[in-house]
Amino acid sequence: MKKLSFYFLLILIFSACNSTKHVVEDQHMLTQNYIYVDSIRDKSEDLEKYILQKPNARFLNLPFGLYFHNLGNHEKPKTPAKWGLKNPKKYRFLKNVFSEKQSIAYAKAAIKLNNWFLNFDEPVILSNNKVNRTVDNLSAFYKTQGFFESKVVGKVNRYDDKKATVDYFITKGKPTLLDTIHIKIASPALDSIYKDSGITTLLKTGDQYNDKTFRREASNVVKLFKNNGVYNFSESALGFYVDSTRTDHKTNVDFLIAKDRFIEKENGDYVKDDFKVHKISEINVVTDYSYTQKNGIYKDSVTYNGINFLAHKKLKYNPKYLAQSVFFKPGDVYSDTLRNLTRTHLKSLKNFKSTNISFNKINGKEDELRLDLLLAPIEKYTSGFETELTHSNIREIGASAKFSFINRNAFRGAELLKLSFLGSYFIANNGPGFEIGADASIELPRFVAPFGLSKLVPKRMNPRTLFSLGSSFQRNIGLDRQTFTLLSDYKWQYNPKKTIQLEIFNTQYIQNLNVNRFFDIYRSEFSNLNLVKAVFDDFNNTAFEPLSSNLNEQTVESLSFIREVIANNNGFQTLNPEEFNTVLNIQNRYNIVTSDFLVPVISYAYIYNNQLDFKDNNFTYFRARIANSGNVLGFLSDNYNANNKKTLFKIPLAQYFKIDLDYKRFWDVGYNSVFGFRTFLGGIITYDNSDIPFTRSYFAGGSNDIRAWQTYELGPGSRGSGLEFNVGSLKFLTSAEYRFPLFGSLKGALFADAGNIWDISGSEFIDEASKFSGINSLQEIAVGSGFGIRYDLSFFVLRLDVGFKTYEPYLQGNKWLKNYNFSNAVYNVGINYPF
């Protein structure tokens, strides 16, 4: 493998030395653009978008895509027949040794490999035309900033090795400032709306001229009129006139708003269309629209709150609920905001392929409009299938699949009824295992709550209610756990950037079905217990007999030995404190992991996300979640078990407060590259002597976490426990990642992750190395770094990340780069980006 990598590197280096291999004579390959603004080199990305020709994409400052392209040959044959003519000796040899069919297959493979190389980035050949157009682009840009006397010069540098660079020299000159601003509105109706609104112009005397300010001003004015009934108003009715005759680098601005507009009719004539306030007098909603039936008759219709609901066949939606997505009612003044709210609300129902909204003037009534909503429904029944590969410190490798069945408009109120079935198969430390599960959920596009609480959130916020019921069963994974979950979830969009989520009744019952296998599954605990037994027997002058590993005797003997050590009163604890604490820790973890739990959670989450769409790479995401478990149900019981844990129906009740803070920031750094940053901080505080369920604790490591460690492998603190699982009640995680294109749909990444988990429960069973002890514990933050390869399939991203242990807080002596090598690296396979 090492030799193969070495030869591959040699090929790439050889290609690098001949990067102009496919550049013909009298042509030059562009290798760099340089921009100088007022004689100072400008390295920012702000001006890059105006440059029409850029060099080949680079990774580690090397154009690998070009190197791969150069491994191909443009002159090689394109068909097996031509390949045979080009390589007659090789073709005859293959034909004689093998068969003609195999010879043709070999030729096709050789052609395919050559074409594969040629599909990578070909050299960017310098174009004088694009250089000149770039000069025009840069000149136009600076004029939009008010530098009307700016000058741009492009200088091409050609070299003897068929390479070239381009220098762009920009002289900005003195900027033009705004002087007197005049706003003239020809229409009395528009003038009245403008003055009554109290709107303030963005054009200020003394500000530098900037095209963006004028565009924002135009947008604000258009939005004002269209939200106050002027349906037919458009930006074409606005005009800005700038005085270009002045020589003092100042300009007067006349902002003109026309009285009317002219529209073209079918016969080519133009008619005047006055600007006036329009009202909605009729609303029609077609619930089963299709292009093939657009002129068909409606066989079913209902009028509700003045809205006509129509269907070509049978009306399948309850008008009472569908009307909640229509933000107009007859008699309302037209508003663009209400139009957008209607479209957004209808799309959020997830019931319609398309939502066509049109407003049409009613003949003879120039100030009245008819609203037509044409809704094309999605298929009522759909199914989905998902698969995933997993890897963790406990589960060596696994695969899972999920099948979902969706029934839309299940109860005629645009509800989504979803049935899901999950199956997983794992190779765990103790052999193969599986998990099966099923859940049923119904999502309603409204609030369903007693006592009129549904009125607290207006419908413009797209309120959602989710009820879910599910169960899962694990075999040979952990302690063969079975869970039952009941959930009621409320969610609404406070504004386009802020979302609120409220879990009122998220209750889970966790039942362990095979607690007798604890010491067989968590073998490191059993090994540690045997080490203590050796010391204990030596202390008591008894012959050392290891604990039985027989499954029928293992747990009984181990628990009996734990009780014996704790009850010992002949000085073992005093003289062997480390071994004694080991026994206490094992008992504590045994109690937590093997205990059944009832986890009733109430939570509040606030989400901020200013991403405009999935293509937007400049955005901020923040999520804060506060949760409480057991506070309400805890009042219903005063019962405690033998371990002094509060119980309900004889089941230990999880009682804790938990807060999670998650912050992400992304920057578009040009050349289709993105820099991302993430920080997570979470903590759990228990009360009433409660334990934290294993499934609700924090862990570190994994493909979406600190990628240099496997899931559950890292922490807590500086404790290198060697356990199969490591959990904590405090977690800090931060990651930085640079994502960049390589070639085609293949992308690369460089990343660094840092973080750890600690214990803040205050339990006497936790050793000092695991506890968070203030600022000194920050030295225990582990650091991992590495690189990744991602293949973008548009609808999802396949990801491989290689993480190297950079700083290991549990090591003695030097903790930096001690295991920074491929043999200790962690290979993470994932779907989509890690954050």
mmCIF file with all atom_site columns, N, CA and C in Angstrom, residues 415-471:
data_model
loop_
_atom_site.group_PDB
_atom_site.id
_atom_site.type_symbol
_atom_site.label_atom_id
_atom_site.label_alt_id
_atom_site.label_comp_id
_atom_site.label_asym_id
_atom_site.label_entity_id
_atom_site.label_seq_id
_atom_site.pdbx_PDB_ins_code
_atom_site.Cartn_x
_atom_site.Cartn_y
_atom_site.Cartn_z
_atom_site.occupancy
_atom_site.B_iso_or_equiv
_atom_site.pdbx_formal_charge
_atom_site.auth_seq_id
_atom_site.auth_comp_id
_atom_site.auth_asym_id
_atom_site.auth_atom_id
_atom_site.pdbx_PDB_model_num
ATOM 1   N N  . GLU A 1 415 ? -53.548 16.909  7.443  1.00 0.00 ? 415 GLU A N  1
ATOM 2   C CA . GLU A 1 415 ? -52.658 16.243  8.395  1.00 0.00 ? 415 GLU A CA 1
ATOM 3   C C  . GLU A 1 415 ? -51.719 15.283  7.665  1.00 0.00 ? 415 GLU A C  1
ATOM 4   N N  . LEU A 1 416 ? -50.585 15.012  8.317  1.00 0.00 ? 416 LEU A N  1
ATOM 5   C CA . LEU A 1 416 ? -49.628 14.025  7.802  1.00 0.00 ? 416 LEU A CA 1
ATOM 6   C C  . LEU A 1 416 ? -49.550 12.872  8.797  1.00 0.00 ? 416 LEU A C  1
ATOM 7   N N  . LEU A 1 417 ? -50.067 11.722  8.404  1.00 0.00 ? 417 LEU A N  1
ATOM 8   C CA . LEU A 1 417 ? -49.986 10.522  9.225  1.00 0.00 ? 417 LEU A CA 1
ATOM 9   C C  . LEU A 1 417 ? -48.815 9.690   8.724  1.00 0.00 ? 417 LEU A C  1
ATOM 10  N N  . LYS A 1 418 ? -47.872 9.387   9.605  1.00 0.00 ? 418 LYS A N  1
ATOM 11  C CA . LYS A 1 418 ? -46.646 8.707   9.192  1.00 0.00 ? 418 LYS A CA 1
ATOM 12  C C  . LYS A 1 418 ? -46.412 7.471   10.040 1.00 0.00 ? 418 LYS A C  1
ATOM 13  N N  . LEU A 1 419 ? -46.175 6.353   9.377  1.00 0.00 ? 419 LEU A N  1
ATOM 14  C CA . LEU A 1 419 ? -45.802 5.108   10.032 1.00 0.00 ? 419 LEU A CA 1
ATOM 15  C C  . LEU A 1 419 ? -44.371 4.769   9.624  1.00 0.00 ? 419 LEU A C  1
ATOM 16  N N  . SER A 1 420 ? -43.525 4.490   10.589 1.00 0.00 ? 420 SER A N  1
ATOM 17  C CA . SER A 1 420 ? -42.120 4.207   10.301 1.00 0.00 ? 420 SER A CA 1
ATOM 18  C C  . SER A 1 420 ? -41.709 2.889   10.943 1.00 0.00 ? 420 SER A C  1
ATOM 19  N N  . PHE A 1 421 ? -40.871 2.151   10.214 1.00 0.00 ? 421 PHE A N  1
ATOM 20  C CA . PHE A 1 421 ? -40.360 0.874   10.709 1.00 0.00 ? 421 PHE A CA 1
ATOM 21  C C  . PHE A 1 421 ? -38.838 0.888   10.556 1.00 0.00 ? 421 PHE A C  1
ATOM 22  N N  . LEU A 1 422 ? -38.145 0.574   11.648 1.00 0.00 ? 422 LEU A N  1
ATOM 23  C CA . LEU A 1 422 ? -36.689 0.645   11.682 1.00 0.00 ? 422 LEU A CA 1
ATOM 24  C C  . LEU A 1 422 ? -36.104 -0.729  11.943 1.00 0.00 ? 422 LEU A C  1
ATOM 25  N N  . GLY A 1 423 ? -35.058 -1.062  11.204 1.00 0.00 ? 423 GLY A N  1
ATOM 26  C CA . GLY A 1 423 ? -34.334 -2.299  11.452 1.00 0.00 ? 423 GLY A CA 1
ATOM 27  C C  . GLY A 1 423 ? -32.841 -2.038  11.373 1.00 0.00 ? 423 GLY A C  1
ATOM 28  N N  . SER A 1 424 ? -32.080 -2.586  12.322 1.00 0.00 ? 424 SER A N  1
ATOM 29  C CA . SER A 1 424 ? -30.636 -2.377  12.346 1.00 0.00 ? 424 SER A CA 1
ATOM 30  C C  . SER A 1 424 ? -29.940 -3.699  12.649 1.00 0.00 ? 424 SER A C  1
ATOM 31  N N  . TYR A 1 425 ? -28.755 -3.857  12.073 1.00 0.00 ? 425 TYR A N  1
ATOM 32  C CA . TYR A 1 425 ? -27.937 -5.031  12.358 1.00 0.00 ? 425 TYR A CA 1
ATOM 33  C C  . TYR A 1 425 ? -26.527 -4.549  12.659 1.00 0.00 ? 425 TYR A C  1
ATOM 34  N N  . PHE A 1 426 ? -25.968 -5.016  13.792 1.00 0.00 ? 426 PHE A N  1
ATOM 35  C CA . PHE A 1 426 ? -24.668 -4.545  14.231 1.00 0.00 ? 426 PHE A CA 1
ATOM 36  C C  . PHE A 1 426 ? -23.743 -5.712  14.551 1.00 0.00 ? 426 PHE A C  1
ATOM 37  N N  . ILE A 1 427 ? -22.462 -5.459  14.362 1.00 0.00 ? 427 ILE A N  1
ATOM 38  C CA . ILE A 1 427 ? -21.444 -6.344  14.907 1.00 0.00 ? 427 ILE A CA 1
ATOM 39  C C  . ILE A 1 427 ? -20.896 -5.642  16.139 1.00 0.00 ? 427 ILE A C  1
ATOM 40  N N  . ALA A 1 428 ? -21.313 -6.081  17.320 1.00 0.00 ? 428 ALA A N  1
ATOM 41  C CA . ALA A 1 428 ? -20.892 -5.454  18.567 1.00 0.00 ? 428 ALA A CA 1
ATOM 42  C C  . ALA A 1 428 ? -19.662 -6.173  19.119 1.00 0.00 ? 428 ALA A C  1
ATOM 43  N N  . ASN A 1 429 ? -19.152 -5.664  20.239 1.00 0.00 ? 429 ASN A N  1
ATOM 44  C CA . ASN A 1 429 ? -17.961 -6.267  20.833 1.00 0.00 ? 429 ASN A CA 1
ATOM 45  C C  . ASN A 1 429 ? -18.189 -7.717  21.239 1.00 0.00 ? 429 ASN A C  1
ATOM 46  N N  . ASN A 1 430 ? -19.417 -8.053  21.556 1.00 0.00 ? 430 ASN A N  1
ATOM 47  C CA . ASN A 1 430 ? -19.724 -9.408  22.001 1.00 0.00 ? 430 ASN A CA 1
ATOM 48  C C  . ASN A 1 430 ? -20.495 -10.199 20.946 1.00 0.00 ? 430 ASN A C  1
ATOM 49  N N  . GLY A 1 431 ? -20.379 -9.793  19.677 1.00 0.00 ? 431 GLY A N  1
ATOM 50  C CA . GLY A 1 431 ? -21.033 -10.547 18.618 1.00 0.00 ? 431 GLY A CA 1
ATOM 51  C C  . GLY A 1 431 ? -22.105 -9.739  17.910 1.00 0.00 ? 431 GLY A C  1
ATOM 52  N N  . PRO A 1 432 ? -22.830 -10.388 17.010 1.00 0.00 ? 432 PRO A N  1
ATOM 53  C CA . PRO A 1 432 ? -23.854 -9.680  16.234 1.00 0.00 ? 432 PRO A CA 1
ATOM 54  C C  . PRO A 1 432 ? -25.079 -9.337  17.079 1.00 0.00 ? 432 PRO A C  1
ATOM 55  N N  . GLY A 1 433 ? -25.752 -8.270  16.687 1.00 0.00 ? 433 GLY A N  1
ATOM 56  C CA . GLY A 1 433 ? -26.981 -7.871  17.360 1.00 0.00 ? 433 GLY A CA 1
ATOM 57  C C  . GLY A 1 433 ? -27.888 -7.156  16.396 1.00 0.00 ? 433 GLY A C  1
ATOM 58  N N  . PHE A 1 434 ? -29.103 -6.895  16.826 1.00 0.00 ? 434 PHE A N  1
ATOM 59  C CA . PHE A 1 434 ? -30.049 -6.212  15.949 1.00 0.00 ? 434 PHE A CA 1
ATOM 60  C C  . PHE A 1 434 ? -30.981 -5.339  16.772 1.00 0.00 ? 434 PHE A C  1
ATOM 61  N N  . GLU A 1 435 ? -31.649 -4.450  16.082 1.00 0.00 ? 435 GLU A N  1
ATOM 62  C CA . GLU A 1 435 ? -32.660 -3.582  16.697 1.00 0.00 ? 435 GLU A CA 1
ATOM 63  C C  . GLU A 1 435 ? -33.822 -3.437  15.726 1.00 0.00 ? 435 GLU A C  1
ATOM 64  N N  . ILE A 1 436 ? -35.027 -3.524  16.239 1.00 0.00 ? 436 ILE A N  1
ATOM 65  C CA . ILE A 1 436 ? -36.219 -3.282  15.442 1.00 0.00 ? 436 ILE A CA 1
ATOM 66  C C  . ILE A 1 436 ? -37.087 -2.276  16.177 1.00 0.00 ? 436 ILE A C  1
ATOM 67  N N  . GLY A 1 437 ? -37.824 -1.508  15.430 1.00 0.00 ? 437 GLY A N  1
ATOM 68  C CA . GLY A 1 437 ? -38.677 -0.508  16.053 1.00 0.00 ? 437 GLY A CA 1
ATOM 69  C C  . GLY A 1 437 ? -39.747 -0.012  15.105 1.00 0.00 ? 437 GLY A C  1
ATOM 70  N N  . ALA A 1 438 ? -40.733 0.628   15.669 1.00 0.00 ? 438 ALA A N  1
ATOM 71  C CA . ALA A 1 438 ? -41.820 1.201   14.875 1.00 0.00 ? 438 ALA A CA 1
ATOM 72  C C  . ALA A 1 438 ? -42.387 2.388   15.622 1.00 0.00 ? 438 ALA A C  1
ATOM 73  N N  . ASP A 1 439 ? -42.839 3.366   14.877 1.00 0.00 ? 439 ASP A N  1
ATOM 74  C CA . ASP A 1 439 ? -43.527 4.493   15.506 1.00 0.00 ? 439 ASP A CA 1
ATOM 75  C C  . ASP A 1 439 ? -44.575 5.047   14.558 1.00 0.00 ? 439 ASP A C  1
ATOM 76  N N  . ALA A 1 440 ? -45.565 5.647   15.145 1.00 0.00 ? 440 ALA A N  1
ATOM 77  C CA . ALA A 1 440 ? -46.646 6.286   14.393 1.00 0.00 ? 440 ALA A CA 1
ATOM 78  C C  . ALA A 1 440 ? -46.742 7.731   14.853 1.00 0.00 ? 440 ALA A C  1
ATOM 79  N N  . SER A 1 441 ? -46.861 8.635   13.901 1.00 0.00 ? 441 SER A N  1
ATOM 80  C CA . SER A 1 441 ? -46.958 10.057  14.251 1.00 0.00 ? 441 SER A CA 1
ATOM 81  C C  . SER A 1 441 ? -47.990 10.733  13.366 1.00 0.00 ? 441 SER A C  1
ATOM 82  N N  . ILE A 1 442 ? -48.552 11.789  13.898 1.00 0.00 ? 442 ILE A N  1
ATOM 83  C CA . ILE A 1 442 ? -49.458 12.611  13.113 1.00 0.00 ? 442 ILE A CA 1
ATOM 84  C C  . ILE A 1 442 ? -49.091 14.073  13.334 1.00 0.00 ? 442 ILE A C  1
ATOM 85  N N  . GLU A 1 443 ? -48.868 14.779  12.234 1.00 0.00 ? 443 GLU A N  1
ATOM 86  C CA . GLU A 1 443 ? -48.524 16.196  12.279 1.00 0.00 ? 443 GLU A CA 1
ATOM 87  C C  . GLU A 1 443 ? -49.712 16.997  11.781 1.00 0.00 ? 443 GLU A C  1
ATOM 88  N N  . LEU A 1 444 ? -50.159 17.936  12.603 1.00 0.00 ? 444 LEU A N  1
ATOM 89  C CA . LEU A 1 444 ? -51.304 18.767  12.255 1.00 0.00 ? 444 LEU A CA 1
ATOM 90  C C  . LEU A 1 444 ? -50.832 20.192  12.008 1.00 0.00 ? 444 LEU A C  1
ATOM 91  N N  . PRO A 1 445 ? -51.268 20.835  10.928 1.00 0.00 ? 445 PRO A N  1
ATOM 92  C CA . PRO A 1 445 ? -50.806 22.195  10.608 1.00 0.00 ? 445 PRO A CA 1
ATOM 93  C C  . PRO A 1 445 ? -51.545 23.271  11.409 1.00 0.00 ? 445 PRO A C  1
ATOM 94  N N  . ARG A 1 446 ? -51.646 23.073  12.678 1.00 0.00 ? 446 ARG A N  1
ATOM 95  C CA . ARG A 1 446 ? -52.325 24.007  13.584 1.00 0.00 ? 446 ARG A CA 1
ATOM 96  C C  . ARG A 1 446 ? -52.016 23.571  15.011 1.00 0.00 ? 446 ARG A C  1
ATOM 97  N N  . PHE A 1 447 ? -52.372 24.401  15.976 1.00 0.00 ? 447 PHE A N  1
ATOM 98  C CA . PHE A 1 447 ? -52.193 24.041  17.377 1.00 0.00 ? 447 PHE A CA 1
ATOM 99  C C  . PHE A 1 447 ? -53.421 23.265  17.858 1.00 0.00 ? 447 PHE A C  1
ATOM 100 N N  . VAL A 1 448 ? -53.165 22.149  18.512 1.00 0.00 ? 448 VAL A N  1
ATOM 101 C CA . VAL A 1 448 ? -54.228 21.381  19.146 1.00 0.00 ? 448 VAL A CA 1
ATOM 102 C C  . VAL A 1 448 ? -53.936 21.397  20.638 1.00 0.00 ? 448 VAL A C  1
ATOM 103 N N  . ALA A 1 449 ? -54.658 22.238  21.371 1.00 0.00 ? 449 ALA A N  1
ATOM 104 C CA . ALA A 1 449 ? -54.393 22.418  22.791 1.00 0.00 ? 449 ALA A CA 1
ATOM 105 C C  . ALA A 1 449 ? -55.692 22.814  23.495 1.00 0.00 ? 449 ALA A C  1
ATOM 106 N N  . PRO A 1 450 ? -55.856 22.409  24.761 1.00 0.00 ? 450 PRO A N  1
ATOM 107 C CA . PRO A 1 450 ? -57.089 22.753  25.495 1.00 0.00 ? 450 PRO A CA 1
ATOM 108 C C  . PRO A 1 450 ? -57.094 24.193  25.987 1.00 0.00 ? 450 PRO A C  1
ATOM 109 N N  . PHE A 1 451 ? -58.234 24.596  26.509 1.00 0.00 ? 451 PHE A N  1
ATOM 110 C CA . PHE A 1 451 ? -58.410 25.887  27.177 1.00 0.00 ? 451 PHE A CA 1
ATOM 111 C C  . PHE A 1 451 ? -58.132 27.081  26.266 1.00 0.00 ? 451 PHE A C  1
ATOM 112 N N  . GLY A 1 452 ? -58.284 26.906  24.956 1.00 0.00 ? 452 GLY A N  1
ATOM 113 C CA . GLY A 1 452 ? -58.092 28.018  24.030 1.00 0.00 ? 452 GLY A CA 1
ATOM 114 C C  . GLY A 1 452 ? -56.656 28.456  23.871 1.00 0.00 ? 452 GLY A C  1
ATOM 115 N N  . LEU A 1 453 ? -55.691 27.606  24.302 1.00 0.00 ? 453 LEU A N  1
ATOM 116 C CA . LEU A 1 453 ? -54.278 27.973  24.196 1.00 0.00 ? 453 LEU A CA 1
ATOM 117 C C  . LEU A 1 453 ? -53.813 28.077  22.747 1.00 0.00 ? 453 LEU A C  1
ATOM 118 N N  . SER A 1 454 ? -54.557 27.438  21.840 1.00 0.00 ? 454 SER A N  1
ATOM 119 C CA . SER A 1 454 ? -54.168 27.487  20.429 1.00 0.00 ? 454 SER A CA 1
ATOM 120 C C  . SER A 1 454 ? -54.232 28.901  19.866 1.00 0.00 ? 454 SER A C  1
ATOM 121 N N  . LYS A 1 455 ? -54.977 29.783  20.500 1.00 0.00 ? 455 LYS A N  1
ATOM 122 C CA . LYS A 1 455 ? -55.114 31.155  20.016 1.00 0.00 ? 455 LYS A CA 1
ATOM 123 C C  . LYS A 1 455 ? -53.908 32.029  20.358 1.00 0.00 ? 455 LYS A C  1
ATOM 124 N N  . LEU A 1 456 ? -53.006 31.500  21.203 1.00 0.00 ? 456 LEU A N  1
ATOM 125 C CA . LEU A 1 456 ? -51.854 32.301  21.610 1.00 0.00 ? 456 LEU A CA 1
ATOM 126 C C  . LEU A 1 456 ? -50.851 32.505  20.479 1.00 0.00 ? 456 LEU A C  1
ATOM 127 N N  . VAL A 1 457 ? -50.849 31.588  19.506 1.00 0.00 ? 457 VAL A N  1
ATOM 128 C CA . VAL A 1 457 ? -49.920 31.681  18.388 1.00 0.00 ? 457 VAL A CA 1
ATOM 129 C C  . VAL A 1 457 ? -50.720 31.941  17.121 1.00 0.00 ? 457 VAL A C  1
ATOM 130 N N  . PRO A 1 458 ? -50.547 33.104  16.475 1.00 0.00 ? 458 PRO A N  1
ATOM 131 C CA . PRO A 1 458 ? -51.316 33.412  15.261 1.00 0.00 ? 458 PRO A CA 1
ATOM 132 C C  . PRO A 1 458 ? -50.947 32.479  14.116 1.00 0.00 ? 458 PRO A C  1
ATOM 133 N N  . LYS A 1 459 ? -51.887 32.294  13.193 1.00 0.00 ? 459 LYS A N  1
ATOM 134 C CA . LYS A 1 459 ? -51.675 31.338  12.101 1.00 0.00 ? 459 LYS A CA 1
ATOM 135 C C  . LYS A 1 459 ? -50.549 31.766  11.154 1.00 0.00 ? 459 LYS A C  1
ATOM 136 N N  . ARG A 1 460 ? -50.207 33.069  11.123 1.00 0.00 ? 460 ARG A N  1
ATOM 137 C CA . ARG A 1 460 ? -49.120 33.516  10.254 1.00 0.00 ? 460 ARG A CA 1
ATOM 138 C C  . ARG A 1 460 ? -47.779 32.924  10.676 1.00 0.00 ? 460 ARG A C  1
ATOM 139 N N  . MET A 1 461 ? -47.705 32.382  11.895 1.00 0.00 ? 461 MET A N  1
ATOM 140 C CA . MET A 1 461 ? -46.462 31.773  12.379 1.00 0.00 ? 461 MET A CA 1
ATOM 141 C C  . MET A 1 461 ? -46.373 30.283  12.060 1.00 0.00 ? 461 MET A C  1
ATOM 142 N N  . ASN A 1 462 ? -47.256 29.789  11.214 1.00 0.00 ? 462 ASN A N  1
ATOM 143 C CA . ASN A 1 462 ? -47.241 28.379  10.801 1.00 0.00 ? 462 ASN A CA 1
ATOM 144 C C  . ASN A 1 462 ? -47.160 27.419  11.986 1.00 0.00 ? 462 ASN A C  1
ATOM 145 N N  . PRO A 1 463 ? -48.105 27.476  12.920 1.00 0.00 ? 463 PRO A N  1
ATOM 146 C CA . PRO A 1 463 ? -48.052 26.567  14.067 1.00 0.00 ? 463 PRO A CA 1
ATOM 147 C C  . PRO A 1 463 ? -48.201 25.111  13.637 1.00 0.00 ? 463 PRO A C  1
ATOM 148 N N  . ARG A 1 464 ? -47.497 24.227  14.334 1.00 0.00 ? 464 ARG A N  1
ATOM 149 C CA . ARG A 1 464 ? -47.536 22.800  14.053 1.00 0.00 ? 464 ARG A CA 1
ATOM 150 C C  . ARG A 1 464 ? -47.703 22.032  15.363 1.00 0.00 ? 464 ARG A C  1
ATOM 151 N N  . THR A 1 465 ? -48.466 20.953  15.304 1.00 0.00 ? 465 THR A N  1
ATOM 152 C CA . THR A 1 465 ? -48.599 20.059  16.449 1.00 0.00 ? 465 THR A CA 1
ATOM 153 C C  . THR A 1 465 ? -48.232 18.655  15.992 1.00 0.00 ? 465 THR A C  1
ATOM 154 N N  . LEU A 1 466 ? -47.384 17.996  16.749 1.00 0.00 ? 466 LEU A N  1
ATOM 155 C CA . LEU A 1 466 ? -46.956 16.641  16.413 1.00 0.00 ? 466 LEU A CA 1
ATOM 156 C C  . LEU A 1 466 ? -47.236 15.717  17.585 1.00 0.00 ? 466 LEU A C  1
ATOM 157 N N  . PHE A 1 467 ? -47.953 14.635  17.321 1.00 0.00 ? 467 PHE A N  1
ATOM 158 C CA . PHE A 1 467 ? -48.155 13.575  18.303 1.00 0.00 ? 467 PHE A CA 1
ATOM 159 C C  . PHE A 1 467 ? -47.461 12.320  17.768 1.00 0.00 ? 467 PHE A C  1
ATOM 160 N N  . SER A 1 468 ? -46.725 11.645  18.651 1.00 0.00 ? 468 SER A N  1
ATOM 161 C CA . SER A 1 468 ? -45.972 10.478  18.207 1.00 0.00 ? 468 SER A CA 1
ATOM 162 C C  . SER A 1 468 ? -45.991 9.397   19.275 1.00 0.00 ? 468 SER A C  1
ATOM 163 N N  . LEU A 1 469 ? -46.063 8.152   18.820 1.00 0.00 ? 469 LEU A N  1
ATOM 164 C CA . LEU A 1 469 ? -46.038 7.002   19.708 1.00 0.00 ? 469 LEU A CA 1
ATOM 165 C C  . LEU A 1 469 ? -45.135 5.954   19.075 1.00 0.00 ? 469 LEU A C  1
ATOM 166 N N  . GLY A 1 470 ? -44.152 5.441   19.837 1.00 0.00 ? 470 GLY A N  1
ATOM 167 C CA . GLY A 1 470 ? -43.227 4.493   19.244 1.00 0.00 ? 470 GLY A CA 1
ATOM 168 C C  . GLY A 1 470 ? -42.642 3.536   20.253 1.00 0.00 ? 470 GLY A C  1
ATOM 169 N N  . SER A 1 471 ? -42.027 2.485   19.723 1.00 0.00 ? 471 SER A N  1
ATOM 170 C CA . SER A 1 471 ? -41.377 1.492   20.560 1.00 0.00 ? 471 SER A CA 1
ATOM 171 C C  . SER A 1 471 ? -40.222 0.872   19.779 1.00 0.00 ? 471 SER A C  1
#
